[in-house]
Tab-separated table of C-alpha atoms in Angstrom:
chain	number	residue	atom	x	y	z
A	1	MET	CA	35.094	-55.800	-94.887
A	2	ALA	CA	38.101	-53.542	-94.789
A	3	GLU	CA	37.713	-49.837	-94.100
A	4	GLU	CA	36.943	-47.946	-97.227
A	5	LYS	CA	38.492	-44.590	-97.888
A	6	HIS	CA	36.473	-42.169	-99.921
A	7	HIS	CA	38.399	-39.658	-101.925
A	8	HIS	CA	36.431	-36.726	-103.128
A	9	LEU	CA	37.682	-34.646	-105.944
A	10	PHE	CA	37.232	-31.234	-104.321
A	11	HIS	CA	36.453	-31.937	-100.678
A	12	HIS	CA	39.286	-33.958	-99.245
A	13	HIS	CA	39.329	-33.268	-95.513
A	14	GLN	CA	41.635	-34.579	-92.866
A	15	GLU	CA	41.169	-34.206	-89.142
A	16	GLU	CA	42.020	-30.586	-88.603
A	17	LYS	CA	43.420	-29.510	-85.277
A	18	GLN	CA	42.162	-26.090	-84.278
A	19	PRO	CA	44.629	-23.757	-82.597
A	20	ALA	CA	44.381	-22.955	-78.910
A	21	GLY	CA	41.744	-20.376	-78.193
A	22	TYR	CA	39.638	-21.140	-81.256
A	23	GLU	CA	36.879	-22.852	-79.266
A	24	GLU	CA	36.695	-19.930	-76.833
A	25	LEU	CA	36.318	-17.522	-79.735
A	26	LYS	CA	33.531	-19.623	-81.250
A	27	GLU	CA	31.793	-19.688	-77.842
A	28	GLU	CA	32.108	-15.902	-77.647
A	29	GLU	CA	30.525	-15.630	-81.092
A	30	LYS	CA	27.602	-17.808	-79.967
A	31	HIS	CA	27.250	-15.741	-76.804
A	32	HIS	CA	26.987	-12.494	-78.792
A	33	LYS	CA	24.532	-14.104	-81.215
A	34	HIS	CA	22.314	-15.109	-78.289
A	35	LYS	CA	22.474	-11.594	-76.824
A	36	GLN	CA	21.675	-10.124	-80.246
A	37	HIS	CA	18.557	-12.269	-80.477
A	38	LEU	CA	17.506	-11.202	-76.984
A	39	GLY	CA	17.892	-7.558	-78.008
A	40	GLU	CA	15.809	-8.159	-81.125
A	41	ALA	CA	13.089	-9.879	-79.103
A	42	GLY	CA	13.082	-7.033	-76.588
A	43	ALA	CA	12.749	-4.472	-79.366
A	44	MET	CA	9.838	-6.372	-80.891
A	45	ALA	CA	8.051	-6.770	-77.557
A	46	ALA	CA	8.512	-3.124	-76.579
A	47	GLY	CA	7.397	-1.982	-80.036
A	48	ALA	CA	4.287	-4.119	-79.809
A	49	PHE	CA	3.521	-2.708	-76.359
A	50	ALA	CA	3.969	0.849	-77.678
A	51	LEU	CA	1.468	0.146	-80.451
A	52	TYR	CA	-0.943	-1.353	-77.922
A	53	GLU	CA	-0.683	1.728	-75.699
A	54	LYS	CA	-1.257	3.993	-78.707
A	55	HIS	CA	-4.437	2.063	-79.432
A	56	GLU	CA	-5.497	2.263	-75.774
A	57	ALA	CA	-4.978	6.051	-75.770
A	58	LYS	CA	-7.527	6.369	-78.585
A	59	LYS	CA	-9.899	3.818	-77.067
A	60	ASP	CA	-9.804	5.187	-73.492
A	61	PRO	CA	-9.825	9.005	-73.687
A	62	GLU	CA	-10.275	9.336	-69.912
A	63	HIS	CA	-6.795	7.863	-69.311
A	64	ALA	CA	-5.259	8.955	-72.616
A	65	HIS	CA	-2.426	10.918	-70.993
A	66	ARG	CA	-1.261	7.867	-69.029
A	67	HIS	CA	-1.383	5.699	-72.159
A	68	LYS	CA	0.586	8.296	-74.138
A	69	ILE	CA	3.332	8.327	-71.496
A	70	GLU	CA	3.492	4.518	-71.443
A	71	GLU	CA	3.597	4.503	-75.253
A	72	GLU	CA	6.555	6.882	-75.292
A	73	VAL	CA	8.416	4.907	-72.635
A	74	ALA	CA	7.827	1.664	-74.542
A	75	ALA	CA	9.009	3.315	-77.773
A	76	ALA	CA	12.194	4.461	-76.034
A	77	VAL	CA	12.782	0.937	-74.716
A	78	ALA	CA	12.248	-0.450	-78.230
A	79	VAL	CA	14.846	1.928	-79.657
A	80	GLY	CA	17.279	1.043	-76.870
A	81	SER	CA	16.790	-2.680	-77.407
A	82	GLY	CA	17.294	-2.249	-81.126
A	83	GLY	CA	20.537	-0.386	-80.465
A	84	TYR	CA	21.677	-3.137	-78.133
A	85	ALA	CA	20.906	-5.786	-80.769
A	86	PHE	CA	22.864	-3.742	-83.327
A	87	HIS	CA	25.811	-3.476	-80.936
A	88	GLU	CA	25.793	-7.235	-80.281
A	89	HIS	CA	25.602	-7.896	-84.027
A	90	HIS	CA	28.879	-6.025	-84.475
A	91	GLU	CA	30.437	-7.791	-81.475
A	92	LYS	CA	29.430	-11.118	-83.048
A	93	LYS	CA	31.030	-10.122	-86.362
A	94	GLU	CA	34.263	-9.175	-84.589
A	95	ALA	CA	34.320	-12.487	-82.696
A	96	LYS	CA	33.735	-14.356	-85.957
A	97	GLU	CA	36.612	-12.531	-87.640
A	98	GLU	CA	38.907	-13.297	-84.684
A	99	ALA	CA	37.945	-16.976	-84.864
A	100	LYS	CA	38.721	-17.042	-88.589
A	101	GLU	CA	42.086	-15.440	-88.015
A	102	ALA	CA	42.871	-17.861	-85.179
A	103	SER	CA	42.018	-20.876	-87.336
A	104	GLY	CA	44.154	-19.662	-90.209
A	105	LYS	CA	41.227	-19.655	-92.632
A	106	LYS	CA	41.402	-15.925	-93.199
A	107	HIS	CA	42.167	-15.254	-96.849
A	108	HIS	CA	43.451	-11.933	-98.054
A	109	HIS	CA	42.418	-11.215	-101.609
A	110	LEU	CA	43.971	-8.459	-103.626
A	111	PHE	CA	41.020	-8.015	-105.965
C-alpha cells in the first residue's frame, strides 16, 4: 500500500527545524522547573518540621525552649525555600520566553 498523506484542515504540520540554541533554552527551562520543584519540596518539608516542633514544644514542656528554637529555624528555612522556589519559577518563565522568541513562535498582539 502506498504511503498515505493525511491533510488536516487546521493542523497541517511539516517537519519544523528549530533554530540553533533552541534545545539549550528548553533544557534550561527544564532545569529551572526541576529546581523550582526542589524548592517547593524543601519548603513543604521544613514547614512540616516546624509544625512538628511546635507540637513537641507543647507536649514536652521540659524541653520546650529547645523545640521553640528548632521550630523558628525550620520556619525560616521554609520561608527561604519558598523564596528560592519563587525565584526559580521566574527564571523558568524567562527561559520559556527566550525559547519562544528563539523558535519564532512569539506573537505580538496589539489588543
